[in-house]
Short mmCIF file of C-alpha atoms and ligand atoms in Angstrom, two decimals:
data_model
loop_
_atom_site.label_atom_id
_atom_site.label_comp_id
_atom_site.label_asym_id
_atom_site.label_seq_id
_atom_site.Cartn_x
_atom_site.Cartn_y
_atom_site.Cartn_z
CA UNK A 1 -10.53 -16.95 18.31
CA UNK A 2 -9.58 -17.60 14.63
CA UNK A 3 -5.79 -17.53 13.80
CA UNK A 4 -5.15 -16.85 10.24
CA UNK A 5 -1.22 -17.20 8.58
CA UNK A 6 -0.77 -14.34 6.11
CA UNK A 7 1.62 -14.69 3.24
CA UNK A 8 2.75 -11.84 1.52
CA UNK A 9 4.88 -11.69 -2.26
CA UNK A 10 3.38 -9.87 -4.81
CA UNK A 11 6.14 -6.86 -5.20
CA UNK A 12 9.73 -6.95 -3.01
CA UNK A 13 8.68 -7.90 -0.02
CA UNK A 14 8.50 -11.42 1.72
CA UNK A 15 5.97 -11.09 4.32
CA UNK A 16 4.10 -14.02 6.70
CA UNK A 17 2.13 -13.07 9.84
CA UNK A 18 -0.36 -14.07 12.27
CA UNK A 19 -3.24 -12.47 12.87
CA UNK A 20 -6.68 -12.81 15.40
CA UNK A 21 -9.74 -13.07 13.62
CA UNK A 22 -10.27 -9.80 15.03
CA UNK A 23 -7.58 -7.83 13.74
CA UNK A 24 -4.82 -8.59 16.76
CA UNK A 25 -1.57 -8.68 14.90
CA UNK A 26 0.58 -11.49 17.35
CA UNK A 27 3.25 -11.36 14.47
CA UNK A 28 4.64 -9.80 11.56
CA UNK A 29 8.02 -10.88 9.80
CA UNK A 30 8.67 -8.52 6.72
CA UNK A 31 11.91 -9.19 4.47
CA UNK A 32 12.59 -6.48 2.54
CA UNK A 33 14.28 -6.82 -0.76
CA UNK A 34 15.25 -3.10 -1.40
CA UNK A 35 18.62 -3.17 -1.22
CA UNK A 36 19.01 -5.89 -4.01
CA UNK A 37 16.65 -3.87 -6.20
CA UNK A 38 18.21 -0.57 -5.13
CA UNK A 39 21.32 -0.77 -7.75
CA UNK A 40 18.43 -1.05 -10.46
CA UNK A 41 16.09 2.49 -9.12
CA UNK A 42 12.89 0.04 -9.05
CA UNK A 43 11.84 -3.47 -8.95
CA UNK A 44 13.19 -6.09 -10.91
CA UNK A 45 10.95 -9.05 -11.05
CA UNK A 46 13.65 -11.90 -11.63
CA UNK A 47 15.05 -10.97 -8.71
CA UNK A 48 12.32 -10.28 -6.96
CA UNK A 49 10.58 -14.26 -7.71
CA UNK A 50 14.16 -15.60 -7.24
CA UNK A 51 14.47 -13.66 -3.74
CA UNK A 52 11.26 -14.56 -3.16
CA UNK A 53 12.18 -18.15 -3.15
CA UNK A 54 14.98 -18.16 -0.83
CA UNK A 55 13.30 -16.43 2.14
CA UNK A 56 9.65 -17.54 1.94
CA UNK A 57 10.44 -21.31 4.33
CA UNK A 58 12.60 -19.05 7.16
CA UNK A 59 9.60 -15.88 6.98
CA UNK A 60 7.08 -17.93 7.73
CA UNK A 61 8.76 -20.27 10.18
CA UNK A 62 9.83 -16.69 12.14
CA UNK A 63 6.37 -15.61 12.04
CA UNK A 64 5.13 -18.83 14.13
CA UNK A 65 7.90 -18.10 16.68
CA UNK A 66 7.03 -14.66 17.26
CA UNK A 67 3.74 -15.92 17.44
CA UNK A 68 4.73 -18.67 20.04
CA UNK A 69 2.61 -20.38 17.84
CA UNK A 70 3.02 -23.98 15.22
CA UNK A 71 1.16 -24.34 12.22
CA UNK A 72 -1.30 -27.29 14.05
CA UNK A 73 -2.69 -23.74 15.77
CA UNK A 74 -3.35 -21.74 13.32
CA UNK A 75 -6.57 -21.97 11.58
CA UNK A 76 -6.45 -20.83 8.15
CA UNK A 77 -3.76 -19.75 5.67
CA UNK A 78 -4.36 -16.59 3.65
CA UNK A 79 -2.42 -15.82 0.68
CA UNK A 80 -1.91 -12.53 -1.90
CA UNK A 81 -3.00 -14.15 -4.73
CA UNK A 82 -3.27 -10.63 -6.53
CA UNK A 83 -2.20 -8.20 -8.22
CA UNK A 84 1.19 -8.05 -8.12
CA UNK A 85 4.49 -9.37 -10.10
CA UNK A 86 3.45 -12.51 -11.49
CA UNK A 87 6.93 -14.92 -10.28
CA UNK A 88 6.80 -13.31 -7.03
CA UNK A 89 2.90 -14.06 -6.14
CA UNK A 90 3.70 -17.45 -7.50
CA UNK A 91 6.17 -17.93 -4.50
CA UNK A 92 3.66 -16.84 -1.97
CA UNK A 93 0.95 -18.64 -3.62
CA UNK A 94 2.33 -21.82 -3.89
CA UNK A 95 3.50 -21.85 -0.45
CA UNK A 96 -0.01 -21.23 0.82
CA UNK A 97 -1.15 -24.23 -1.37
CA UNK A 98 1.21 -26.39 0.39
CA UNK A 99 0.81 -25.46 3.91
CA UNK A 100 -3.00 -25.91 3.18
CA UNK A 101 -2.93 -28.85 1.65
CA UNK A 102 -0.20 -30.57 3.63
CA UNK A 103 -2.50 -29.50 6.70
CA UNK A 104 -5.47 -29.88 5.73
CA UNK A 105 -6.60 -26.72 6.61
CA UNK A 106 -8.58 -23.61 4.56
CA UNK A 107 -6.50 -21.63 1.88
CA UNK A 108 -7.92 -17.76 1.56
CA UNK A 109 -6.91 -15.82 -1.35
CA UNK A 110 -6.52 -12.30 -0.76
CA UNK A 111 -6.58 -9.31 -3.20
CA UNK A 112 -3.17 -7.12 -2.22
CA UNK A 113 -5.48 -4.03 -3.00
CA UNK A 114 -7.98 -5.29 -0.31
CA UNK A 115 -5.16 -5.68 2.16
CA UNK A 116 -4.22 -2.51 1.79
CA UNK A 117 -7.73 -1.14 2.75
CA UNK A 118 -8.32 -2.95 5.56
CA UNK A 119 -4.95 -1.94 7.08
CA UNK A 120 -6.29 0.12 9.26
CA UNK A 121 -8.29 -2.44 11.16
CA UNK A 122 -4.85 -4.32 12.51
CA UNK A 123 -4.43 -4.06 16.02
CA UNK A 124 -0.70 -3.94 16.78
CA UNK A 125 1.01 -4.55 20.34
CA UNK A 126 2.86 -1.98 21.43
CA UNK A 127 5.71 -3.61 22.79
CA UNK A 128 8.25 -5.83 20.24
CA UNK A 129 7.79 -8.81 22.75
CA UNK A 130 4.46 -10.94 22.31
CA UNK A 131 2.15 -10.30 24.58
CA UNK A 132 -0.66 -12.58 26.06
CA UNK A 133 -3.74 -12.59 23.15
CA UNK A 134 -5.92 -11.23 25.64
CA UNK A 135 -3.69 -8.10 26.10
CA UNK A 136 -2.57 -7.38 22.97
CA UNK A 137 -4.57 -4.24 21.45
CA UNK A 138 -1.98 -1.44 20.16
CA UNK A 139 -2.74 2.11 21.08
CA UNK A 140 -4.34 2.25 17.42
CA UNK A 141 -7.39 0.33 17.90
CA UNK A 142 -9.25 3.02 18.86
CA UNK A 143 -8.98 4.69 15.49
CA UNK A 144 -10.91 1.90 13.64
CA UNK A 145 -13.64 3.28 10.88
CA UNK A 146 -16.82 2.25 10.47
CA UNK A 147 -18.46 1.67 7.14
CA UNK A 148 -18.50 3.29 4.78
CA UNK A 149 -15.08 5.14 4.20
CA UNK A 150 -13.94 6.57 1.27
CA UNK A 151 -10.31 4.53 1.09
CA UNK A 152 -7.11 6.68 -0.66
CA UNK A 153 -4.39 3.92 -1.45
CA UNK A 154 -1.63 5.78 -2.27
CA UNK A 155 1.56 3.04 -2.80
CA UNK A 156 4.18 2.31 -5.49
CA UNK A 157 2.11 0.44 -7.63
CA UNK A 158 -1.36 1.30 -7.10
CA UNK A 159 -2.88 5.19 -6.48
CA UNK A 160 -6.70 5.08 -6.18
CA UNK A 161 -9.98 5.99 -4.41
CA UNK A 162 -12.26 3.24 -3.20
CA UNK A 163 -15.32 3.75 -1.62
CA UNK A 164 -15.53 0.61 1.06
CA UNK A 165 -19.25 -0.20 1.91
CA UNK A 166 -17.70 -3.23 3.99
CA UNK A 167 -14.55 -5.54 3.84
CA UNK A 168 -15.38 -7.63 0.45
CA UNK A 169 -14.56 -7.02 -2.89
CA UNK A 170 -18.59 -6.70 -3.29
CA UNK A 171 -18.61 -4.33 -1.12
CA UNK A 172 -15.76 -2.12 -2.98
CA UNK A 173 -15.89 0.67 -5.66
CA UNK A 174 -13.33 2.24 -7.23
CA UNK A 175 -14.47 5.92 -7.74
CA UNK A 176 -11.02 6.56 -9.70
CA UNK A 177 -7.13 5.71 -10.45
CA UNK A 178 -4.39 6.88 -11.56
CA UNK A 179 -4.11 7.50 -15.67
CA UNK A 180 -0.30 6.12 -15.27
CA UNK A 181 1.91 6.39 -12.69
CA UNK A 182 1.57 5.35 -9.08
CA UNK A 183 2.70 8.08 -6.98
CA UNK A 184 4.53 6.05 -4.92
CA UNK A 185 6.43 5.36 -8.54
CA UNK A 186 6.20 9.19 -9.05
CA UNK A 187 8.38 9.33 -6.43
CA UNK A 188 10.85 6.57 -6.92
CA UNK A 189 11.27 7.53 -10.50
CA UNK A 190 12.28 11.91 -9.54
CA UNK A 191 14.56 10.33 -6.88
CA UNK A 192 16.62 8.20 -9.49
CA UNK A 193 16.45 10.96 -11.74
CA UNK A 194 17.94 13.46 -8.70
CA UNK A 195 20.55 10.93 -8.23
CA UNK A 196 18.44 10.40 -4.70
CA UNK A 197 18.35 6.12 -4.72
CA UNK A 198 15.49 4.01 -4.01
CA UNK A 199 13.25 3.75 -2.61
CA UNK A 200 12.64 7.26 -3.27
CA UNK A 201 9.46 8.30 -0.90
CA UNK A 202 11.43 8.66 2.24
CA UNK A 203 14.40 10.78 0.87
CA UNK A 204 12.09 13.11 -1.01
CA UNK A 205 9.58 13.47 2.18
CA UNK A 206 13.22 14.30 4.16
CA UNK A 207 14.50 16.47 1.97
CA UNK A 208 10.97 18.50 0.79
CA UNK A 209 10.66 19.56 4.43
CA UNK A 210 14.35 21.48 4.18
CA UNK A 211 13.43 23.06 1.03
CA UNK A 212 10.63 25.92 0.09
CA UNK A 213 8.87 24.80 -2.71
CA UNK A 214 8.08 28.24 -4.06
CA UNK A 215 12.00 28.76 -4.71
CA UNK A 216 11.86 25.87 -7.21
CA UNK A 217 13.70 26.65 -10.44
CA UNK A 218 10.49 25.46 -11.97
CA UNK A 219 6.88 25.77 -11.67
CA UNK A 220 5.36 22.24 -11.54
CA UNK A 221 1.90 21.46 -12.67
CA UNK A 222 -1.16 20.61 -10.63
CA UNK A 223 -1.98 17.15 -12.17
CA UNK A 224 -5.78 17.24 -13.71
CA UNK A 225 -6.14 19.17 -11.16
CA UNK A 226 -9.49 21.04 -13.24
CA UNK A 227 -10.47 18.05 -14.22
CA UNK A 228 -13.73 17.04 -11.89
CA UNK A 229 -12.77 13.42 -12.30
CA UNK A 230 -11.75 11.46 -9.42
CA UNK A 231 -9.26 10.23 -11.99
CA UNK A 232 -5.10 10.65 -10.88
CA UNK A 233 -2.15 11.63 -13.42
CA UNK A 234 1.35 11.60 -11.98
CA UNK A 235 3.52 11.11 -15.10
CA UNK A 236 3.08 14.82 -16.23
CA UNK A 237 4.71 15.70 -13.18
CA UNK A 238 7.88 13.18 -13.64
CA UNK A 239 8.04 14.67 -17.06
CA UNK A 240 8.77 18.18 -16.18
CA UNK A 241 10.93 17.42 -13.70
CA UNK A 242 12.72 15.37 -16.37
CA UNK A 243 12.68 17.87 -18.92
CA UNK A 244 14.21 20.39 -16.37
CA UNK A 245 16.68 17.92 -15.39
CA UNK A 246 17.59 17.26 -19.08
CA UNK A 247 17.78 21.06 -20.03
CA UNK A 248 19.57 22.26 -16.75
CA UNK A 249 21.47 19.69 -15.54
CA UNK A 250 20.46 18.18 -11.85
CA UNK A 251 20.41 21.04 -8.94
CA UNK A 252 23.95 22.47 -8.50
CA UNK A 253 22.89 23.26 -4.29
CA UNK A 254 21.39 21.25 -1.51
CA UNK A 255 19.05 24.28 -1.69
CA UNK A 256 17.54 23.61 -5.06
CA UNK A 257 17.27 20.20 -4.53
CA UNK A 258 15.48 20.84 -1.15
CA UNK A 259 13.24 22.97 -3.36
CA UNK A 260 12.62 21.14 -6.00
CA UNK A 261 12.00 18.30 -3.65
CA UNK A 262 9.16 20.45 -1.52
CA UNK A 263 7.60 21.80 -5.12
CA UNK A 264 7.07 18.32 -6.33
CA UNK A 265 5.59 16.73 -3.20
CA UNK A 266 3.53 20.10 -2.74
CA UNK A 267 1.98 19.29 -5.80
CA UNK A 268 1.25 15.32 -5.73
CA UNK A 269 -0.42 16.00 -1.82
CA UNK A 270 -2.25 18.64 -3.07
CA UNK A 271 -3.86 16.73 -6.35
CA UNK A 272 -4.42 13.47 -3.51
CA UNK A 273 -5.72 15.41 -1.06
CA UNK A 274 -8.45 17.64 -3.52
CA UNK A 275 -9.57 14.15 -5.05
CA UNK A 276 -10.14 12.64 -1.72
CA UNK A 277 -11.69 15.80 -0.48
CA UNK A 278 -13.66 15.55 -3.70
CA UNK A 279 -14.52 11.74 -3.07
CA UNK A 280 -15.49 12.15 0.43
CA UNK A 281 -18.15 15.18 -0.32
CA UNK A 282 -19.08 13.57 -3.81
CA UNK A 283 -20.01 10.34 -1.91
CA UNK A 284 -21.18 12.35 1.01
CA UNK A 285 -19.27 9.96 3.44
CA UNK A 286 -17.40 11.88 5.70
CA UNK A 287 -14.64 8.98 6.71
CA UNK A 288 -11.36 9.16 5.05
CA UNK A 289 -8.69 6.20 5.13
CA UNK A 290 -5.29 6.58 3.99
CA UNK A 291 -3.12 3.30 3.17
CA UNK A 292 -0.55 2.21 1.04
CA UNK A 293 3.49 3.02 1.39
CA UNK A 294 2.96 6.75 0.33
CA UNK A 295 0.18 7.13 3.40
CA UNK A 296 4.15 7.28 5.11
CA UNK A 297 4.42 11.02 3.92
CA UNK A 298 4.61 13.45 6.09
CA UNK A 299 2.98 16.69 4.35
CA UNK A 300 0.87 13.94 2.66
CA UNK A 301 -0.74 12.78 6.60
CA UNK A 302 -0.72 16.92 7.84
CA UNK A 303 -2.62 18.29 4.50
CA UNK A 304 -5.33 15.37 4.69
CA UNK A 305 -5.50 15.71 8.55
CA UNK A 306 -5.79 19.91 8.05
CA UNK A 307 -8.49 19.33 5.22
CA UNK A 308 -10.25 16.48 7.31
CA UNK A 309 -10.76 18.73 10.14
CA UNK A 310 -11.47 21.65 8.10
CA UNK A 311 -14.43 20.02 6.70
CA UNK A 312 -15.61 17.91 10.20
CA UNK A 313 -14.37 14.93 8.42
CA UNK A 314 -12.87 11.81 10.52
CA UNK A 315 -9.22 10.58 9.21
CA UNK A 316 -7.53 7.53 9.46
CA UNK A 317 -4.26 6.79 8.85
CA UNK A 318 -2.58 3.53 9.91
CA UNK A 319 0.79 3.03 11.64
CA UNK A 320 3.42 3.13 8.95
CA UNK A 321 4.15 -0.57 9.43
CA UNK A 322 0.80 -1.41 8.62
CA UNK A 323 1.15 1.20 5.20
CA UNK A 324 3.76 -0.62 3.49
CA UNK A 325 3.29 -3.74 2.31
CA UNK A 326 3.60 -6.46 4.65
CA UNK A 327 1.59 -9.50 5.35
CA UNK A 328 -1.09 -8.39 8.75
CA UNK A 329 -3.17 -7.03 6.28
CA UNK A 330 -3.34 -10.23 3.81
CA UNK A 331 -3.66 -12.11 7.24
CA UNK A 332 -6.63 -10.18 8.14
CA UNK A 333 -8.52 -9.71 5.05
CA UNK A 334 -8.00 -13.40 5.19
CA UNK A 335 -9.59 -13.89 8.33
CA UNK A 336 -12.83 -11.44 6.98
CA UNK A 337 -13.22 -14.08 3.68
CA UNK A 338 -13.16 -16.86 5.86
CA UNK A 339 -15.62 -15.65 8.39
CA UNK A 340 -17.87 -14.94 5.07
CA UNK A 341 -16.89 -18.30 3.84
CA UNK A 342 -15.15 -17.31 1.12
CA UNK A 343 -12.51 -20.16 0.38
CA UNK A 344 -10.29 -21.04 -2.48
CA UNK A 345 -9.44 -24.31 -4.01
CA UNK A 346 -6.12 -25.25 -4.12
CA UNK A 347 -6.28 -24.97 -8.00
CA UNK A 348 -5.58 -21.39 -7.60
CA UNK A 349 -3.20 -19.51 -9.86
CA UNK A 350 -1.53 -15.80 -9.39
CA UNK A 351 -3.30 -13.04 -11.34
CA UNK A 352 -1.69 -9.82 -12.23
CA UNK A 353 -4.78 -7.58 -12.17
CA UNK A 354 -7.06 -6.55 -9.01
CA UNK A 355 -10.66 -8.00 -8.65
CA UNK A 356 -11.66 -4.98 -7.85
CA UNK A 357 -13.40 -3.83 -10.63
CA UNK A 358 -11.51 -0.53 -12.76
CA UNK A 359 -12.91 2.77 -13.81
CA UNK A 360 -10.11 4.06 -15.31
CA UNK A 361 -7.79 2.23 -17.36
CA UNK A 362 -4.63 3.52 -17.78
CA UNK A 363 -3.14 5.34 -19.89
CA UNK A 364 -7.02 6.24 -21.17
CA UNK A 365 -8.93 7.52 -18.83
CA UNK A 366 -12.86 6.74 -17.71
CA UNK A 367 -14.51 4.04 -19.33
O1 KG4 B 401 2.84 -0.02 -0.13
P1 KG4 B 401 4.27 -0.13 -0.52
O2 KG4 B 401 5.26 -0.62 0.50
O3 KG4 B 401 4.45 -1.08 -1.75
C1 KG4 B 401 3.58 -1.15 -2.82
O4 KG4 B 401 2.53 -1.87 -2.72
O5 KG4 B 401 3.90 -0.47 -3.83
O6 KG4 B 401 4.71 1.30 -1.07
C2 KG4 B 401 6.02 1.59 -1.47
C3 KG4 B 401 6.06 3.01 -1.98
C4 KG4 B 401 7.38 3.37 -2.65
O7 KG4 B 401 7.10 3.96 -3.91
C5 KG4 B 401 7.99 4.38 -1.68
O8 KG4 B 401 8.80 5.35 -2.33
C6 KG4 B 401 6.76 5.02 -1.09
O9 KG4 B 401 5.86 3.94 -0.91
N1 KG4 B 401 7.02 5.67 0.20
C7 KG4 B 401 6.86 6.99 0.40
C8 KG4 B 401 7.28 7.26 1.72
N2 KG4 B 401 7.66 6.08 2.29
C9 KG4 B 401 7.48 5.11 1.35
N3 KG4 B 401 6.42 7.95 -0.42
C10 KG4 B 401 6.39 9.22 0.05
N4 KG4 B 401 6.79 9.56 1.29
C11 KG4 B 401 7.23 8.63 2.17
N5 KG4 B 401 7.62 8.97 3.39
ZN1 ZN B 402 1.21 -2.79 -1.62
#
């Protein structure tokens, strides 16, 4: 079986893992680097490339001893070479060059975007101890699509819909993106404005499910939600929020914030859930993934689950450690370029952008 070290740094996270050729995580080490970021209410990438730095060496070296592996066994070394903050791929990157090099063995490079998709394919154990590699399937790898899906990433940075023919970038379309903001950065950005901190996803999800979000002291709009695009908006949103905020002060009860909380994520699952809807009937593929840190949300996984089965459609949703960003995914898409022989030099350089190729371009709209 093929054993493939994953290497993760393209946002705030230092991630390294080991993962089966077919999709059998045997370890995952994520550092999170929230709470030096957290002061700031989003990412800052100095401090992201210099944190980066510092934990990459003991990330990696954890991952082989949860593995109860050394590097002489694994076979491959798969790296996020994009998109992501340009200093902090350049840590992940150039560590994958020198394991490679230094041991002679294949570098992958790895589109963060394609990670995300093929999430769902990771087979995690189910206890924290290692377990032998022939036992090692976690109680999610029954739920494993088949091609084609239609693929919602929904994270801080990225907010798409794919459809996913197979596991290459080939084999990828986007069918339509978000105009501006992620929603994942929808969500980060209302929480700093409430005062909430960041990361702002799992404080809003808490606090939306206290709250009514037809009591909201304002009525928030449905982002392009006529338009018959596949296209995403979440700024629009963040802006009347912000314009309330500005006007009225921040909510004087734990009330109003609950509500405000439940009227904002009411709308942004709503708009995700009608374009995926859309995608899956446009398409006529009747497979829907979910991935990416938002794919966390509660009301976000019920509404797509109620609209799945409402339509005979088959959802997917991966653990949540396999939704945010962590390196099991980069591990196994990895492991899919190298069965298809897809290597990279060791000239390799970080790129900000996806490979995957764009229909809408932000800020504009369809090409
Ligand atoms: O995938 P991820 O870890 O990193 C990126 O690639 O961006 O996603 C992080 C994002 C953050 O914006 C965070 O606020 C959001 O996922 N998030 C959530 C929830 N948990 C994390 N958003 C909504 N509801 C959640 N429960
Ligand atoms: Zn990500």
């Amino acid at each position: 079986m093929t054993l493939v070290l994953g290497i993760e740094s393209s946002c705030d996270e230092t991630g390294a893992a080991v993962v089966a050729g077919d999709g059998r995580v045997l370890s995952d080490v994520v550092r999170s680097q929230v709470e030096l970021h957290a002061p700031f209410g989003g990412v800052v990438p100095e401090i992201a490339a210099r944190d980066h730095l510092r934990a990459i060496v003991p990330v990696v070296d954890q991952a082989l001893r949860d593995a109860q592996l050394s590097l002489a066994d694994v076979d491959a070394i798969a790296v996020t070479q994009r998109p992501g903050l340009v200093g902090a791929l350049l840590v992940g990157v150039q560590a994958g060059k020198g394991l490679a090099w230094a041991l002679d063995k294949p570098l992958v490079a790895v589109d963060h975007l394609i990670g995300h998709l093929l999430s769902v394919f990771l087979m995690r154990p189910t206890a924290a101890a290692p377990a032998p590699l022939s036992d090692r399937r976690g109680p999610d790898c029954a739920a494993r699509p088949a091609f084609p899906f239609i693929g919602l990433l929904v994270s801080g940075g990225h907010s798409a819909l794919y459809r996913c023919d197979g596991p290459l970038a080939s084999h990828i379309r986007e069918l339509g993106a978000t105009r501006d903001d992620a929603v994942g950065e929808a969500f980060d950005k209302i929480a700093k404005l409430l005062g909430l901190g960041y990361p702002g996803g799992p404080v809003i999800d808490r606090l939306a499910a206290l709250g009514n979000p037809d009591d909201a002291p304002l009525a928030l709009p449905m982002p392009m939600a006529r338009k018959g695009s596949l296209e995403l908006s979440f700024s629009g949103l963040k802006s009347a929020i912000a314009r309330h905020v500005l006007a009225e002060g921040p909510p004087q009860s734990d009330a109003d914030l609950a509500n405000l909380c439940a009227a904002f994520q009411r709308s942004a699952t709503t708009t995700l859930v009608k374009k995926a809807m859309a995608a899956a009937k446009a398409e006529g593929v009747g497979r829907v993934v979910v991935a990416g840190g938002v794919a966390a949300n509660r009301e976000l996984r019920a509404r797509m689950a109620e609209a799945c089965t409402a339509r005979g459609y088959e959802l997917f949703v991966p653990p949540f450690a396999s939704c945010t960003d962590n390196a099991a995914m980069i591990a196994y898409a990895g492991a899919v370029k190298l069965q298809h022989g897809s290597l990279a030099s060791l000239d390799i350089g970080p790129l900000t952008r996806t490979e995957l190729p764009r229909v809408t371009r932000k800020g504009r709209g369809m090409r």
